[in-house]
Short mmCIF file of C-alpha atoms in Angstrom, two decimals:
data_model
loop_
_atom_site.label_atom_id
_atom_site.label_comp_id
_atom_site.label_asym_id
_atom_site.label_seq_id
_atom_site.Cartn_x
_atom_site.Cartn_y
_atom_site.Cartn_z
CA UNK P 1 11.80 148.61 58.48
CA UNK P 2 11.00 145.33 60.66
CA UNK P 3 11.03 143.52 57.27
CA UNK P 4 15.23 144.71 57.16
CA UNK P 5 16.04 144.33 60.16
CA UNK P 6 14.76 140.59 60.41
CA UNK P 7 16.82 140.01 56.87
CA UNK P 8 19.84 141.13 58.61
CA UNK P 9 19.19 138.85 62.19
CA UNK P 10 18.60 135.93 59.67
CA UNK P 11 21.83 136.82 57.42
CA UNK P 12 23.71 137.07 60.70
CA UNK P 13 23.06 133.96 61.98
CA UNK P 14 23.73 132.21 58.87
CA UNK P 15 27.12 130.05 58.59
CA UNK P 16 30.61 132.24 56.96
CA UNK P 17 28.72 135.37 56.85
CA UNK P 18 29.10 138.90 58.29
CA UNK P 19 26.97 142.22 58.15
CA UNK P 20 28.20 145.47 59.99
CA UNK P 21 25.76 147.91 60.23
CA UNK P 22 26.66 151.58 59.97
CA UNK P 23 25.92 153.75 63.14
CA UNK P 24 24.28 155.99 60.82
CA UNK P 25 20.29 155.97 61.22
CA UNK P 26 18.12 154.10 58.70
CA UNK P 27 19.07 151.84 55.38
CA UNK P 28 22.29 152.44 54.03
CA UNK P 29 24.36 150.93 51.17
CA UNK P 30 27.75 151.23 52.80
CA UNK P 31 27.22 147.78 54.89
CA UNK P 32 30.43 145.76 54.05
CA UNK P 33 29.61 142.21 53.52
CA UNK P 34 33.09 141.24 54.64
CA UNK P 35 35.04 142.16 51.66
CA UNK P 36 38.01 145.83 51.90
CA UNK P 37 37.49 148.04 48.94
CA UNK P 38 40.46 147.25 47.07
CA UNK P 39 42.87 151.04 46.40
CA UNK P 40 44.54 152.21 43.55
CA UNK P 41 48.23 151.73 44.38
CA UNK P 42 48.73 154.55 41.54
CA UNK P 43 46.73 157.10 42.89
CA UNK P 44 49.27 158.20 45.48
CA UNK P 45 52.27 158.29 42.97
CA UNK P 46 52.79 162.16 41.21
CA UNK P 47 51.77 161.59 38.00
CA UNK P 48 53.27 165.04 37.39
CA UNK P 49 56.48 164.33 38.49
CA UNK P 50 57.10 161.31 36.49
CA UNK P 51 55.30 161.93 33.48
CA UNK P 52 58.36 163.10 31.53
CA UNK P 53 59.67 159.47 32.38
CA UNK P 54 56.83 157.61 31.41
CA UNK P 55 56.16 159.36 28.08
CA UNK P 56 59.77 158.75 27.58
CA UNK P 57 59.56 154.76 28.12
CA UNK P 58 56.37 154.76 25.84
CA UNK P 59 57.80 156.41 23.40
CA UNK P 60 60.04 153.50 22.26
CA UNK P 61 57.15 151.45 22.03
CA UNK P 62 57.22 150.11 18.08
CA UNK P 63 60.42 150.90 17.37
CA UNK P 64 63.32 148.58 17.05
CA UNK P 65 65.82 148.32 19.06
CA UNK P 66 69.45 148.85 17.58
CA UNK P 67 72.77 148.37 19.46
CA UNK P 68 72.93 151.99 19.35
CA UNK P 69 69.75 152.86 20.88
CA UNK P 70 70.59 150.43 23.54
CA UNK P 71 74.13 152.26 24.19
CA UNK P 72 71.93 155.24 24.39
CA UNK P 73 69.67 154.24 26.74
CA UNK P 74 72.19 152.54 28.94
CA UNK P 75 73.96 155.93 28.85
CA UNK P 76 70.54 157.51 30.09
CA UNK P 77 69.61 155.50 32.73
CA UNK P 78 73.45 154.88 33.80
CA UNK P 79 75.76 157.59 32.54
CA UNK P 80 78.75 157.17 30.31
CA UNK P 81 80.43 154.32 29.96
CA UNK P 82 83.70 154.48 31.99
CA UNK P 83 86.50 153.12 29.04
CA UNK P 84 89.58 151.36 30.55
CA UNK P 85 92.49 148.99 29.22
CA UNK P 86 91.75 145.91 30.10
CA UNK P 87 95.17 144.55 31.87
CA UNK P 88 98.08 143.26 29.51
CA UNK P 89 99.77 140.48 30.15
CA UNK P 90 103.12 142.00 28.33
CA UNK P 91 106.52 143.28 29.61
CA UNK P 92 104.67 144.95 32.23
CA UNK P 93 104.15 141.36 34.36
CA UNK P 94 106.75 139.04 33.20
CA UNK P 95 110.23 138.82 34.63
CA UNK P 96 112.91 137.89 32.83
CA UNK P 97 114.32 134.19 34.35
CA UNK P 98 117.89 135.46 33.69
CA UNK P 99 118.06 138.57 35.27
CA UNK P 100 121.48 140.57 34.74
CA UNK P 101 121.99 144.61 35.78
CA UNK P 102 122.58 146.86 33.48
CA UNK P 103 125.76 148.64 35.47
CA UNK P 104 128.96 146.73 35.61
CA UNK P 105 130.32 147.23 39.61
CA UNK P 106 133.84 146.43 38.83
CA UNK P 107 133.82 149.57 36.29
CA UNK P 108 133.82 153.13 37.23
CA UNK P 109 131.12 155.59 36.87
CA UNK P 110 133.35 158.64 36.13
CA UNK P 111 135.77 158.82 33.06
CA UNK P 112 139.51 159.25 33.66
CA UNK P 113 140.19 162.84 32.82
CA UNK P 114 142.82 161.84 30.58
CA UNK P 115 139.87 160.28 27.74
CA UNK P 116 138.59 164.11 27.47
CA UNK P 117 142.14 164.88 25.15
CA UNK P 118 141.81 161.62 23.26
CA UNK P 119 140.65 160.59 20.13
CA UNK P 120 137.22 158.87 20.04
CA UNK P 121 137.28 155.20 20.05
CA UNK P 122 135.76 154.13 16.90
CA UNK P 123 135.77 150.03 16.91
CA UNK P 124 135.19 147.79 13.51
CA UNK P 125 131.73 145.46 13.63
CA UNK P 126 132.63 142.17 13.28
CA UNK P 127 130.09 139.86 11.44
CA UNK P 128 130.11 136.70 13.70
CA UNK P 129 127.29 134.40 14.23
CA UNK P 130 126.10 136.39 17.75
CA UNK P 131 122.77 138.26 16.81
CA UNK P 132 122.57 142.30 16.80
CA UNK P 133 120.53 144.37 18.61
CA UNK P 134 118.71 145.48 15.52
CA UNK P 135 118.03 142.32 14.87
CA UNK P 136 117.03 140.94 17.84
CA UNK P 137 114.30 143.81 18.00
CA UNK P 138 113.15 142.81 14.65
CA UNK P 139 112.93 139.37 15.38
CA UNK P 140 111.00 139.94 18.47
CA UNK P 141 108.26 142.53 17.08
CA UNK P 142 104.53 142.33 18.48
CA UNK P 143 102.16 140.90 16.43
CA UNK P 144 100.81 145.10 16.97
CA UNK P 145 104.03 146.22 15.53
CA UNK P 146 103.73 143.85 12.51
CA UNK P 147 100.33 145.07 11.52
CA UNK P 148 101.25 148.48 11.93
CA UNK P 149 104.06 148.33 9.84
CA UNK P 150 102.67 145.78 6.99
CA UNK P 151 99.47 148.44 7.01
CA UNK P 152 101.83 151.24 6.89
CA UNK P 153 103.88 149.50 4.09
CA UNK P 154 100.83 148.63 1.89
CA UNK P 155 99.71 152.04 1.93
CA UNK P 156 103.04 153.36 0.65
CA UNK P 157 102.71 150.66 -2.20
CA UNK P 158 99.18 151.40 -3.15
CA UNK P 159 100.38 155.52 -3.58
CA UNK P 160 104.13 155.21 -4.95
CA UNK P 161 103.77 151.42 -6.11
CA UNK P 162 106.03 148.96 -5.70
CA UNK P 163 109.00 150.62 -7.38
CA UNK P 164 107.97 154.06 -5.96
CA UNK P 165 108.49 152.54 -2.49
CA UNK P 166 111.48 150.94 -3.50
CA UNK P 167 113.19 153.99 -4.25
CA UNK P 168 111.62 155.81 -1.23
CA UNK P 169 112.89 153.63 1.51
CA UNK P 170 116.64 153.32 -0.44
CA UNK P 171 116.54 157.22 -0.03
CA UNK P 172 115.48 157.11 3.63
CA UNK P 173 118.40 155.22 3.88
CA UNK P 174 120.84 157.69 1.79
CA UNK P 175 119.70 160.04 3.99
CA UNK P 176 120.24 158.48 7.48
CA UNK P 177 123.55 157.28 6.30
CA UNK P 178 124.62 161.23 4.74
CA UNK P 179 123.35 162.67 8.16
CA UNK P 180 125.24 160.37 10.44
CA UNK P 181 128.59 161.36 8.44
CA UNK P 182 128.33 164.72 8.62
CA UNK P 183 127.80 164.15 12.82
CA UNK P 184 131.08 162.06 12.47
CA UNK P 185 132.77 164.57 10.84
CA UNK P 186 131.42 167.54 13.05
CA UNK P 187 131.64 165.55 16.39
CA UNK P 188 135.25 164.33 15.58
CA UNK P 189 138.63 166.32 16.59
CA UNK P 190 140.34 165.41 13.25
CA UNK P 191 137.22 165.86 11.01
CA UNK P 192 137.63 168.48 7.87
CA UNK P 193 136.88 172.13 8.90
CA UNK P 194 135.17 172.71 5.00
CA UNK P 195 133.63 169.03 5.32
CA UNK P 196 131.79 170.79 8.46
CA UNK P 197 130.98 173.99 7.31
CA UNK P 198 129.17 172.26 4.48
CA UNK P 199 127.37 170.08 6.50
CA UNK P 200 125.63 173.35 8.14
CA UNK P 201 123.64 173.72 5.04
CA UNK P 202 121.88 170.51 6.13
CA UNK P 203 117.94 170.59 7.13
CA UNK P 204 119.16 168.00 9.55
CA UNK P 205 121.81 169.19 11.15
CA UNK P 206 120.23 172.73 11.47
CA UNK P 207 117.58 171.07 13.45
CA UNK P 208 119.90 169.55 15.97
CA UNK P 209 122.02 172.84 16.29
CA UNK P 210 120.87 173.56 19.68
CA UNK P 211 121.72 169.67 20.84
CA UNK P 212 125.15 169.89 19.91
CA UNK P 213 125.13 172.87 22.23
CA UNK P 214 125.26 170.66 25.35
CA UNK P 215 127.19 167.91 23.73
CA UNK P 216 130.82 167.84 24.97
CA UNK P 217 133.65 164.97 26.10
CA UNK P 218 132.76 162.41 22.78
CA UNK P 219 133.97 159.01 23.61
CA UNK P 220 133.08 157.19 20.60
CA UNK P 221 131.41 157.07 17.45
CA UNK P 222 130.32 154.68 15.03
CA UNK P 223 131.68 152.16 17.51
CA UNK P 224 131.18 148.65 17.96
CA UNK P 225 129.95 147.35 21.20
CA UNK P 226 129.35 143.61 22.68
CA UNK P 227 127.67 142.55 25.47
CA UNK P 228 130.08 139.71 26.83
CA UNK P 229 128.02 137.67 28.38
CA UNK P 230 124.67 137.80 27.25
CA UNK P 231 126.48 137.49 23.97
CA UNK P 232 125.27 140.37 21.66
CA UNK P 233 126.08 143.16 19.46
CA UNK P 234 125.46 146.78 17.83
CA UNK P 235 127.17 149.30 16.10
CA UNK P 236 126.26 152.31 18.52
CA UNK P 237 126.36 156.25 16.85
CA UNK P 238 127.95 158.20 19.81
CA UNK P 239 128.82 158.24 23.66
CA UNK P 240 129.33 161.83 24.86
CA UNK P 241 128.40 163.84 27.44
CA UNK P 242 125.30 165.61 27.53
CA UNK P 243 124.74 168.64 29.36
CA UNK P 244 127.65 167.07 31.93
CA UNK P 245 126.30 163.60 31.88
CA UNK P 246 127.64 161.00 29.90
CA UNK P 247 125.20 159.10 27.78
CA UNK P 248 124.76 156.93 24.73
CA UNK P 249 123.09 159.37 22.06
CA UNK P 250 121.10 157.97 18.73
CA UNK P 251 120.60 160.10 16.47
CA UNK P 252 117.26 159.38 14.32
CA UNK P 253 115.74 161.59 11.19
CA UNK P 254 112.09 161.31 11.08
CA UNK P 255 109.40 163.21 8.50
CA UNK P 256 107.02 163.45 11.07
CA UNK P 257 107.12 165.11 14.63
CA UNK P 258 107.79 162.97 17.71
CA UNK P 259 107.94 165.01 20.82
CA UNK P 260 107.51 162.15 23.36
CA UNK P 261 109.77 159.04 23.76
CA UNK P 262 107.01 157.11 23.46
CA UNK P 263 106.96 158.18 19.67
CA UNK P 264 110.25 156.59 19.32
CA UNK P 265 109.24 153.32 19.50
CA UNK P 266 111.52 150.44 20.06
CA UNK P 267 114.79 152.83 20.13
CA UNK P 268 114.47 153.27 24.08
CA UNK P 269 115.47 150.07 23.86
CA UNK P 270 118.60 149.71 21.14
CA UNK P 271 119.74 152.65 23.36
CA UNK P 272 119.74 150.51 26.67
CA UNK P 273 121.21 147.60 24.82
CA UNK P 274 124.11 149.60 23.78
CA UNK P 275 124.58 150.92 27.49
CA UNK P 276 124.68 147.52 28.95
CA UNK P 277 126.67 146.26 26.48
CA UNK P 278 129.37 148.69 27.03
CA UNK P 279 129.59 148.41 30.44
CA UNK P 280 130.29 144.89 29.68
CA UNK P 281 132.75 145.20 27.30
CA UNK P 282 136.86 145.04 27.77
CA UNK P 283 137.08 147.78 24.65
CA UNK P 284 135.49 150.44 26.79
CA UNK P 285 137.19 151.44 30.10
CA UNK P 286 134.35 153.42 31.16
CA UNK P 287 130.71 153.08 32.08
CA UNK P 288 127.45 154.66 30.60
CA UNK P 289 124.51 155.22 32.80
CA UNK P 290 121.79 157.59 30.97
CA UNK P 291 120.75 157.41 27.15
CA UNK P 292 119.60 160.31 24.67
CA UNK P 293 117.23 159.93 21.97
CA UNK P 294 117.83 162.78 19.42
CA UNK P 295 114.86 163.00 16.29
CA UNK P 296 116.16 165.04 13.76
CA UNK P 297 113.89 166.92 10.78
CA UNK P 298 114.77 167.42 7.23
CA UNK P 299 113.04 171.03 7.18
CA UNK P 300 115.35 171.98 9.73
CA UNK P 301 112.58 172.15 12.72
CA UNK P 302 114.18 171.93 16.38
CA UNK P 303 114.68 168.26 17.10
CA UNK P 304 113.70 166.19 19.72
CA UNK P 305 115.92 165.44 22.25
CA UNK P 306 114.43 162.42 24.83
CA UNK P 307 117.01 161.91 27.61
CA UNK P 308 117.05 158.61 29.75
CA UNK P 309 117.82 158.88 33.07
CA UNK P 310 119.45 155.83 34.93
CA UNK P 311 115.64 155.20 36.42
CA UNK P 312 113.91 155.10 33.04
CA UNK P 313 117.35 153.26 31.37
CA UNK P 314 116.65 150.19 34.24
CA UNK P 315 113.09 150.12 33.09
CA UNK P 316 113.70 149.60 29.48
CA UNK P 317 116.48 147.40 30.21
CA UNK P 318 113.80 144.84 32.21
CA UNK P 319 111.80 145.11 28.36
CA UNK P 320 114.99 144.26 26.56
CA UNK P 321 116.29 141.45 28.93
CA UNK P 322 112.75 139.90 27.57
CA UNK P 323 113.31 140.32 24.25
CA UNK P 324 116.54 139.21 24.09
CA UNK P 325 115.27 136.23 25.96
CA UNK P 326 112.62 135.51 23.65
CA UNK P 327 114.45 135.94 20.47
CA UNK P 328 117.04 133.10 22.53
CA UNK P 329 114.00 130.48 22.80
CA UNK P 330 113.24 131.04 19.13
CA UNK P 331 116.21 130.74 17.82
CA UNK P 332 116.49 127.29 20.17
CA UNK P 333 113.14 125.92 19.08
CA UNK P 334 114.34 126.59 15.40
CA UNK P 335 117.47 125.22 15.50
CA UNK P 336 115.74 121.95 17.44
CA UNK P 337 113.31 121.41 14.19
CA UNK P 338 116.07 122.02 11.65
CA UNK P 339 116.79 118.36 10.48
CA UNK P 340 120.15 117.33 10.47
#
């Protein structure tokens, strides 16, 4: 025992050394020769707990990774992906630079009750060298709209070919023109009483039976309208009232349901362009404020009537003041490369 304890006196006094004895009675391995047993910083974590998480991690260990294993973990560890538009910088944000209203003030909102007992105004088109609505709007298509319609053309050709589609689209077109001249004839005080009651057999106009209903007080039909000062035209189907409110109507046929205006989509705005261009226009003593969108079906289904409010026919007029000022720059920049 003297032998230890003089090892220790000698191992003290030597130079960057240290021995602690233990208060604990004779020779003891649990002296610390100034070194901290080290701990296991996992042997306080629950293994339990987390051992679903852990076998989960290992278990992609040798696998590849894919782009949608990654989606799948992100959706793990983060939850679904939150999918939003990312902001368009369309109609929505631009402002026309030549701004004009779409209600004339020097006109008056309310018919004379003397138009109710006349005959509907029903004004020639004249072909002049100022652009039509219809043309406008198909000058001015998104490069969305193109696709859509190229793709939806293609796929016509490639199942009735090229002559099948031909003859498809030249009957669309019989058919829109046969429907709109039975509405003339139906929706006009001098039309032909048998003319009419043969129209009833119509899919089409069986569909818009219960629109005609609330239409009253026509003031025009197959009319010719021109905006006189942002110089443009159309040829506009009808301006009555509906249910008491007096309102450009367009009648449309369509093979497939659309039940919201958004289905529609550019008429909103041949509608608007018709409104403004009335109120601008010396032919037409009165003013239009709201718009109706009627969608026909050949089966004789209920149609869809959209009506346009004055709120929602301001809104569509700010999207056709833009198109109409595009098509204007394009026709400008074309006419600037055109060599003389």
């Amino acid at each position: 025992m003297k032998a230890v304890q003089t090892i220790c006196r000698q191992l003290r006094n030597s130079k960057g050394f240290f021995v602690e004895r233990t208060p604990s009675v004779g020779f003891s391995t649990s002296y610390s020769c100034g070194r901290k047993k080290k701990m296991n910083p996992y042997e306080e974590v629950d293994q339990g707990k987390y051992s679903d998480l852990v076998q989960s991690v290992l278990s992609f260990r040798g696998h590849a990774q894919t782009p949608e294993s990654l989606f799948e973990e992100d959706t793990l560890l983060y939850g679904p992906v939150s999918k939003c538009k990312p902001p368009k910088q369309d109609e929505e944000t631009r402002v026309t630079e030549n701004w004009f209203p779409l209600l004339n003030p020097e006109k008056s909102l309310k018919p004379n009750a003397t138009n109710d007992a006349t005959i509907p105004l029903k004004i020639p088109l004249q072909r002049n060298k100022i652009p039509s609505v219809t043309r406008v709007l198909q000058q001015t298509m998104t490069s969305e709209q193109i696709f859509y319609l190229e793709r939806w053309k293609q796929r016509m050709i490639l199942e009735l070919g090229e002559d099948g589609f031909a003859e498809y689209t030249s009957n669309i077109f019989l058919q829109g023109k046969q429907f709109h001249e039975a509405l003339e004839s139906i929706l006009s005080p001098q039309g032909n009483v048998k003319e009419r009651d043969e129209n009833l057999t119509s899919g089409y106009i069986e569909s818009i039976q219960h629109i005609l209903k609330d239409v009253s007080g026509v003031r025009a039909l197959e009319s010719a309208v021109q905006h006189e000062t942002l110089k443009y035209v159309g040829l506009l189907d009808c301006v009555a009232e509906y249910q008491d409110k007096l309102c450009v109507i367009d009648w449309k046929t369509s093979e497939k349901p659309k039940p919201f205006i958004r289905n529609t989509f550019d008429n909103p705005l041949q509608v608007v362009a018709y409104v403004g261009a009335i109120n601008n226009d010396a032919n037409y003593s009165f003013q239009v404020q709201c718009g109706l969108i009627v969608v026909a079906y050949k089966d004789g289904s209920p149609a869809h009537p959209h009506f346009m409010d004055t709120q929602l026919c301001s809104q569509y007029w700010a999207k056709w003041l833009l198109r109409l000022e595009e098509y204007t720059k394009k026709e400008k920049k074309q006419n600037i490369q055109k060599p003389d």
